[in-house]
Coordinates of C-alpha atoms in Angstrom, one line a residue:
M101 CA 0.0 0.0 0.0
S102 CA 1.2 3.5 -0.9
I103 CA 0.4 6.7 1.0
S104 CA 0.5 10.1 -0.6
N105 CA 2.8 13.0 0.5
G106 CA 5.9 10.9 0.3
Y107 CA 4.8 8.0 2.6
S108 CA 5.2 4.4 1.4
M109 CA 5.4 0.9 2.7
A110 CA 8.5 0.1 4.7
P111 CA 10.7 -2.4 2.9
H112 CA 11.1 -5.9 4.4
T113 CA 14.9 -6.1 4.7
R114 CA 16.4 -9.4 5.8
P115 CA 19.2 -9.4 8.4
S116 CA 22.5 -10.9 7.4
P117 CA 23.5 -14.1 9.3
E118 CA 26.3 -12.2 11.0
E119 CA 23.9 -9.5 12.1
L120 CA 21.5 -12.0 13.5
R121 CA 24.2 -13.9 15.4
R122 CA 25.5 -10.6 16.9
C123 CA 22.0 -9.7 18.1
E124 CA 21.5 -13.1 19.6
A125 CA 24.9 -12.8 21.3
V126 CA 23.9 -9.5 22.9
E127 CA 20.6 -11.1 24.1
K128 CA 22.5 -14.1 25.6
K129 CA 25.0 -11.7 27.3
L130 CA 22.3 -9.6 28.9
A131 CA 20.3 -12.7 30.0
Q132 CA 23.4 -13.9 31.8
S133 CA 24.0 -10.4 33.3
F134 CA 20.3 -10.3 34.5
R135 CA 20.5 -13.9 35.7
M136 CA 17.7 -14.9 33.3
D137 CA 19.7 -17.8 31.8
S138 CA 18.6 -20.7 34.0
D139 CA 17.7 -22.5 30.7
P140 CA 20.2 -21.3 28.0
Q141 CA 18.1 -23.0 25.4
R142 CA 14.9 -21.0 26.3
I143 CA 15.8 -17.4 26.9
D144 CA 12.7 -15.3 27.6
S145 CA 13.5 -12.6 25.0
E146 CA 10.6 -10.3 26.0
A147 CA 11.7 -10.4 29.7
V148 CA 15.3 -9.6 28.8
L149 CA 14.2 -6.7 26.6
N150 CA 11.8 -5.3 29.2
E151 CA 14.5 -5.6 31.9
A152 CA 17.0 -3.8 29.7
R153 CA 14.5 -1.0 29.1
R154 CA 13.7 -0.8 32.8
R155 CA 17.2 -0.5 33.9
A156 CA 17.9 2.0 31.1
T157 CA 15.0 4.4 32.0
T158 CA 16.3 4.7 35.6
R159 CA 19.2 6.8 34.3
R160 CA 17.8 8.4 31.2
P161 CA 18.8 10.2 29.1
R162 CA 22.5 9.2 29.7
P163 CA 23.6 6.7 27.0
L164 CA 25.4 4.3 29.3
I165 CA 23.6 2.7 32.2
R166 CA 25.4 0.6 34.8
I167 CA 23.7 -2.6 35.8
G168 CA 24.0 -2.8 39.6
K169 CA 27.4 -4.0 40.6
A170 CA 27.9 -6.1 37.6
R171 CA 30.8 -5.5 35.3
E172 CA 28.6 -5.7 32.2
S173 CA 26.7 -2.5 31.1
V174 CA 23.8 -1.9 28.9
T175 CA 24.3 0.6 26.1
Q176 CA 21.7 2.1 23.8
D177 CA 23.2 -0.1 21.0
D178 CA 22.4 -3.2 23.1
I179 CA 18.8 -2.2 23.5
E180 CA 18.6 -1.5 19.7
D181 CA 20.0 -4.9 19.0
L182 CA 17.4 -6.5 21.2
E183 CA 14.6 -4.6 19.5
N184 CA 16.0 -5.5 16.1
L185 CA 16.2 -9.1 17.1
K186 CA 12.5 -9.0 18.1
L187 CA 11.7 -7.4 14.8
F188 CA 13.6 -10.0 12.8
R189 CA 11.8 -12.8 14.6
A190 CA 8.4 -11.1 14.0
R191 CA 9.1 -10.8 10.3
S192 CA 10.1 -14.4 10.1
N193 CA 6.8 -15.4 11.6
Q194 CA 4.7 -12.9 9.6
S195 CA 4.0 -15.3 6.7
L196 CA 2.3 -17.6 9.3
A197 CA 0.0 -14.9 10.6
P198 CA -3.6 -14.9 9.3
A199 CA -5.0 -11.8 7.4
V200 CA -6.6 -9.3 9.7
L201 CA -10.0 -7.8 8.8
Y202 CA -11.2 -4.7 10.6
H203 CA -14.6 -3.6 11.8
A204 CA -14.4 -0.1 10.4
S205 CA -17.8 0.8 11.8
R206 CA -16.2 0.7 15.3
F207 CA -13.7 3.6 14.5
W208 CA -13.9 7.2 15.1
A209 CA -11.2 9.8 14.7
V210 CA -10.3 13.4 15.4
L211 CA -7.4 14.7 13.3
I212 CA -5.8 18.0 14.2
G213 CA -3.0 19.6 12.1
I214 CA -1.8 23.2 12.6
D215 CA 0.7 25.0 10.3
A216 CA -0.4 28.6 10.3
Y217 CA 0.7 29.9 13.7
Q218 CA 1.2 33.6 13.9
S219 CA 4.7 33.0 15.1
N220 CA 7.0 30.1 14.3
P221 CA 4.7 28.6 11.7
L222 CA 5.1 25.0 10.7
H223 CA 4.9 23.3 7.3
G224 CA 4.0 19.7 7.5
C225 CA 1.3 19.3 10.1
V226 CA -1.7 19.8 7.9
S227 CA -0.2 17.4 5.4
D228 CA 0.4 14.9 8.2
A229 CA -3.2 15.1 9.4
L230 CA -4.4 14.5 5.9
T231 CA -2.0 11.5 5.5
M232 CA -3.5 10.0 8.7
K233 CA -7.0 10.5 7.1
I234 CA -5.9 8.6 4.0
L235 CA -4.4 5.9 6.2
L236 CA -7.7 5.5 8.1
T237 CA -9.9 5.5 5.1
E238 CA -7.8 3.4 2.7
K239 CA -6.2 0.9 5.0
F240 CA -8.8 0.6 7.7
G241 CA -11.9 1.5 5.7
V242 CA -13.1 4.1 8.2
P243 CA -16.0 6.1 6.7
E244 CA -15.2 9.7 6.1
H245 CA -18.1 10.9 8.1
R246 CA -16.6 9.3 11.2
I247 CA -13.4 11.4 10.9
Q248 CA -13.3 15.1 12.0
C249 CA -10.4 17.2 10.7
L250 CA -9.4 20.5 12.3
L251 CA -6.8 21.9 9.9
G252 CA -4.8 25.1 10.4
S253 CA -3.5 26.1 6.9
N254 CA -3.0 29.5 5.4
N255 CA -6.4 29.3 3.8
L256 CA -8.6 29.5 6.9
T257 CA -12.3 30.3 6.8
P258 CA -13.0 32.9 9.5
G259 CA -15.4 31.5 12.1
S260 CA -15.4 28.0 10.8
S261 CA -16.1 25.2 13.3
M262 CA -13.2 23.2 11.7
T263 CA -10.6 25.8 12.5
P264 CA -8.2 24.3 15.2
S265 CA -8.9 27.1 17.7
R266 CA -8.9 26.4 21.4
A267 CA -12.6 26.5 21.6
N268 CA -13.1 24.2 18.6
I269 CA -10.6 21.6 19.7
V270 CA -12.1 21.4 23.2
N271 CA -15.7 21.3 21.7
V272 CA -14.8 18.5 19.3
L273 CA -13.3 16.4 22.1
Y274 CA -16.3 17.2 24.4
N275 CA -18.7 16.1 21.7
L276 CA -17.2 12.6 21.8
I277 CA -18.6 12.2 25.2
V278 CA -22.2 13.0 24.2
N279 CA -22.2 11.5 20.7
V280 CA -24.9 8.9 20.8
E281 CA -23.7 7.2 17.7
I282 CA -20.4 6.2 19.4
Q283 CA -21.0 2.9 21.2
R284 CA -19.2 1.8 24.3
G285 CA -16.1 -0.1 23.2
D286 CA -15.7 1.8 19.9
N287 CA -12.2 2.8 19.1
I288 CA -11.4 6.6 19.2
I289 CA -8.3 7.9 17.6
I290 CA -7.1 11.4 18.4
Y291 CA -4.2 12.7 16.4
Y292 CA -2.4 16.0 16.8
A293 CA 0.4 17.6 14.8
G294 CA 1.5 21.0 15.8
H295 CA 3.4 22.9 18.4
G296 CA 3.6 21.8 22.1
S297 CA 4.7 23.9 25.0
S298 CA 5.7 23.5 28.6
Y299 CA 4.8 25.5 31.8
H300 CA 6.0 25.3 35.3
C301 CA 3.2 24.8 37.8
S302 CA 4.2 28.1 39.4
P303 CA 7.2 30.4 39.5
Q304 CA 8.2 28.8 42.7
C305 CA 8.3 25.3 41.2
A306 CA 12.0 24.5 41.5
P307 CA 13.7 21.4 40.1
K308 CA 13.6 19.6 43.4
S309 CA 10.2 20.7 44.5
T310 CA 7.3 18.4 45.5
C311 CA 5.4 18.9 42.2
R312 CA 8.3 17.9 40.1
K313 CA 9.0 14.8 42.2
A314 CA 5.3 13.9 41.7
R315 CA 5.8 14.1 37.9
V316 CA 3.0 16.6 37.5
C317 CA 5.2 19.5 36.7
P318 CA 6.1 20.9 34.3
I319 CA 2.6 21.1 32.8
E320 CA 2.6 20.2 29.1
A321 CA 0.3 21.9 26.6
M322 CA -1.1 21.7 23.1
C323 CA -0.9 25.0 21.2
P324 CA -4.1 25.9 19.3
I325 CA -3.9 28.2 16.3
D326 CA -5.4 31.2 18.1
R327 CA -3.0 31.1 21.2
D328 CA -2.3 34.5 22.6
M329 CA -5.0 36.1 20.5
I330 CA -7.7 38.2 22.2
D331 CA -11.1 36.5 22.6
V332 CA -14.5 38.2 22.4
H333 CA -14.3 39.1 26.1
G334 CA -11.0 40.9 25.7
R335 CA -8.9 38.1 27.3
P336 CA -5.8 36.4 25.8
I337 CA -6.4 32.8 24.7
P338 CA -4.3 30.3 26.5
D339 CA -2.9 26.9 25.4
I340 CA -4.7 23.6 26.2
S341 CA -3.0 21.9 29.1
D342 CA -2.3 18.2 29.4
R343 CA -4.5 18.3 32.5
E344 CA -7.5 19.5 30.5
L345 CA -6.8 16.8 27.8
N346 CA -6.5 14.1 30.5
A347 CA -9.8 15.3 32.0
L348 CA -11.5 15.1 28.7
F349 CA -10.1 11.7 27.9
A350 CA -11.3 10.4 31.3
Q351 CA -14.8 11.7 30.6
I352 CA -14.8 10.1 27.1
S353 CA -13.6 6.8 28.7
C354 CA -16.4 6.9 31.3
A355 CA -19.0 7.3 28.5
K356 CA -17.5 5.2 25.7
G357 CA -14.8 2.9 27.2
H358 CA -11.1 3.1 27.4
K359 CA -10.2 2.3 23.7
I360 CA -8.8 5.8 23.2
T361 CA -5.6 6.3 21.4
F362 CA -3.8 9.7 21.4
L363 CA -1.1 10.1 18.8
A364 CA 0.9 13.3 19.4
D365 CA 3.4 14.5 16.8
C366 CA 4.7 17.4 18.9
C367 CA 7.0 17.9 21.8
Y368 CA 6.8 19.6 25.2
A369 CA 10.5 19.6 26.0
G370 CA 10.9 21.7 29.1
G371 CA 14.1 23.3 27.8
M372 CA 12.1 24.8 25.0
S373 CA 10.2 27.0 27.4
R374 CA 13.5 28.8 28.1
D375 CA 14.5 29.0 24.4
P376 CA 13.4 32.4 22.9
S377 CA 13.8 30.9 19.4
P378 CA 13.2 27.2 19.1
P379 CA 15.0 25.7 16.1
T380 CA 13.3 25.7 12.8
G381 CA 11.4 22.5 12.1
T382 CA 10.9 21.8 15.8
R383 CA 7.4 21.3 16.9
A384 CA 7.7 23.2 20.2
M385 CA 7.0 26.8 21.3
T386 CA 7.7 28.9 24.3
P387 CA 4.7 29.6 26.7
T388 CA 2.2 32.2 25.7
S389 CA 3.2 35.8 26.3
H390 CA -0.2 37.3 27.4
S391 CA -1.5 34.5 29.6
D392 CA 0.1 32.2 32.1
V393 CA -0.3 28.7 33.5
N394 CA -3.0 29.8 35.9
D395 CA -5.1 31.3 33.1
M396 CA -4.7 28.0 31.2
L397 CA -5.9 25.9 34.1
R398 CA -8.8 28.2 35.0
A399 CA -10.0 28.1 31.4
A400 CA -10.1 24.3 31.6
H401 CA -11.8 24.3 35.0
T402 CA -14.5 26.7 33.9
R403 CA -15.3 24.5 30.8
L404 CA -15.2 21.1 32.6
R405 CA -16.2 21.6 36.2
H406 CA -19.9 20.6 35.6
L407 CA -18.9 17.1 34.3
P408 CA -19.5 14.0 36.5
R409 CA -16.5 12.6 38.2
Y410 CA -14.5 15.6 37.2
R411 CA -11.2 16.0 39.2
S412 CA -10.2 19.7 39.4
V413 CA -7.2 20.5 37.2
L414 CA -6.5 23.3 39.8
S415 CA -5.9 20.8 42.6
Q416 CA -2.4 20.8 44.0
D417 CA -2.4 17.0 44.3
W418 CA -3.7 16.5 40.7
Q419 CA -2.6 13.2 39.1
P420 CA -3.3 12.0 35.6
D421 CA -5.7 9.2 34.9
M422 CA -3.7 6.9 32.6
S423 CA -6.4 4.2 32.6
S424 CA -8.5 6.2 30.1
H425 CA -6.2 6.1 27.1
V426 CA -2.9 5.2 25.5
L427 CA -0.5 8.0 24.5
V428 CA 1.9 7.4 21.6
A429 CA 4.2 10.4 21.5
A430 CA 6.8 11.6 19.0
C431 CA 9.6 11.7 21.5
Q432 CA 10.8 11.5 25.1
D433 CA 10.3 14.4 27.5
Y434 CA 13.9 15.4 27.1
Q435 CA 13.9 15.3 23.2
T436 CA 12.2 17.3 20.4
A437 CA 9.9 16.3 17.7
R438 CA 10.9 17.5 14.2
E439 CA 9.6 17.8 10.8
S440 CA 11.7 17.3 7.6
G441 CA 11.5 17.0 3.9
G442 CA 11.5 20.7 2.8
G443 CA 8.5 22.8 2.2
G444 CA 5.1 22.0 0.6
D445 CA 3.4 18.7 0.4
R446 CA 6.7 16.8 0.9
C447 CA 7.3 18.2 4.4
G448 CA 6.1 16.1 7.3
G449 CA 6.8 15.0 10.9
E450 CA 9.4 12.3 11.3
F451 CA 7.2 10.6 13.8
T452 CA 4.1 10.5 11.5
R453 CA 6.2 9.3 8.6
S454 CA 7.6 6.4 10.7
L455 CA 4.1 5.7 12.2
V456 CA 2.5 5.4 8.7
D457 CA 5.4 3.2 7.5
A458 CA 5.0 0.9 10.4
L459 CA 1.2 0.6 10.1
T460 CA 1.4 -0.1 6.4
S461 CA 4.4 -2.4 6.4
G462 CA 2.5 -5.6 7.3
E463 CA 4.6 -6.1 10.4
C464 CA 1.7 -5.5 12.8
N465 CA -0.3 -8.7 13.4
Q466 CA -3.1 -9.6 15.9
G467 CA -0.6 -9.8 18.7
T468 CA 1.0 -6.4 18.2
T469 CA 0.7 -4.1 21.2
Y470 CA 1.2 -0.4 21.6
Q471 CA 4.6 -1.1 23.1
D472 CA 5.5 -3.3 20.1
L473 CA 4.4 -0.5 17.8
A474 CA 6.8 1.9 19.5
D475 CA 9.6 -0.7 18.9
L476 CA 8.8 -0.6 15.2
L477 CA 9.1 3.2 14.9
N478 CA 12.3 4.8 13.8
R479 CA 14.5 5.7 16.8
T480 CA 17.4 8.3 16.8
H481 CA 19.4 9.8 19.6
T482 CA 17.3 13.0 19.2
Q483 CA 13.9 11.5 18.8
T484 CA 12.7 8.3 20.4
P485 CA 8.9 7.6 20.3
N486 CA 7.3 7.1 23.7
V487 CA 4.2 5.1 24.7
C488 CA 2.4 5.2 28.0
G489 CA -0.9 4.3 29.6
D490 CA -2.3 1.5 31.7
H491 CA -3.4 -0.4 28.5
M492 CA -0.1 0.1 26.5
N493 CA 0.5 -3.7 26.5
E494 CA -2.9 -4.4 24.9
P495 CA -3.3 -4.9 21.1
L496 CA -3.4 -1.8 18.9
W497 CA -6.7 0.0 18.5
Y498 CA -7.7 -1.5 15.2
L499 CA -6.7 -5.0 16.4
N500 CA -9.1 -4.7 19.3
T501 CA -12.0 -4.9 16.7
A502 CA -10.3 -7.2 14.2
T503 CA -12.4 -10.2 13.0
G504 CA -11.7 -13.2 15.1
F505 CA -9.7 -11.4 17.8

């Protein structure tokens, strides 16, 4: 299958015997180091890979992680070898996997792509959102009327409900809660390509403060096309915080079930909030100039406070509900999401390009989980896709409704 705007099926390259043996040697070495080699003939490959990741994340983003008091160490190359070995084995078994059919009637999608920011405009986000629409309609057979696109190009229609303004984005997500056509257990895909930003909980939120230790600060945000503009009440328009998004996802989950996938081709890297000029092609922006984090949270609270089971985004002990959705993000919190390919239709996010390649390559079968998908995506030292959520080890959204699964 081919996808427009420069996207195509990923080639099925076969590893050389030498490469395969090297990866297997790395797995054996780490299994011994982790004391997982009680039966050398039956190494639990998944357990070795998960343990390597677990030990690595305790010291991220440093490239070399010591393993306890052992002399052996785990490098990023070792982890990549384990991931490649898993991929090689999956490909070798692919011909045995049955064809997967999809219940397209169980899919709903909201696709948001924003290029035309007043400052630091982007060039590939609208194209990426349209590419995702093609993927959903052509590969998965999702009817177009079940896909809502909010696109921010240079040819906006003033006052259109499909403009990716703050109000429209929140309204479209809110309407998923009350849409009677969406049945409980249906799959809901929310895709966003655009700028992200990052805010401290308060000016007093120091690196070693309680809020940072609790992993609720900094507050990440999605940047609508009208950020920092003045609304009809004369107030500057704030960003959309991750707390507001989480609250909306929790409400959607209560009404429709937890099969919600949030695909985010943007970054919230905290360092970007201190950079007056983020690098060109980076999908990150500094915080708004005319509103602050409190304005952003108050706007969310005002909009959502009447909802049942709502947990105030203003609460000092706020915690995210990760049972409501799975997040697949373009990069880790210390990295940046980038777009490449020049201008025009050929420009696009590196994450989206890799995502489309993975989903059209035929490498995903009925056992593929969100974590497996992250392993299939291109990884570099500057951009490593991230997946999180209580259901990240469940099958991908479209496999949950596959015939016979």
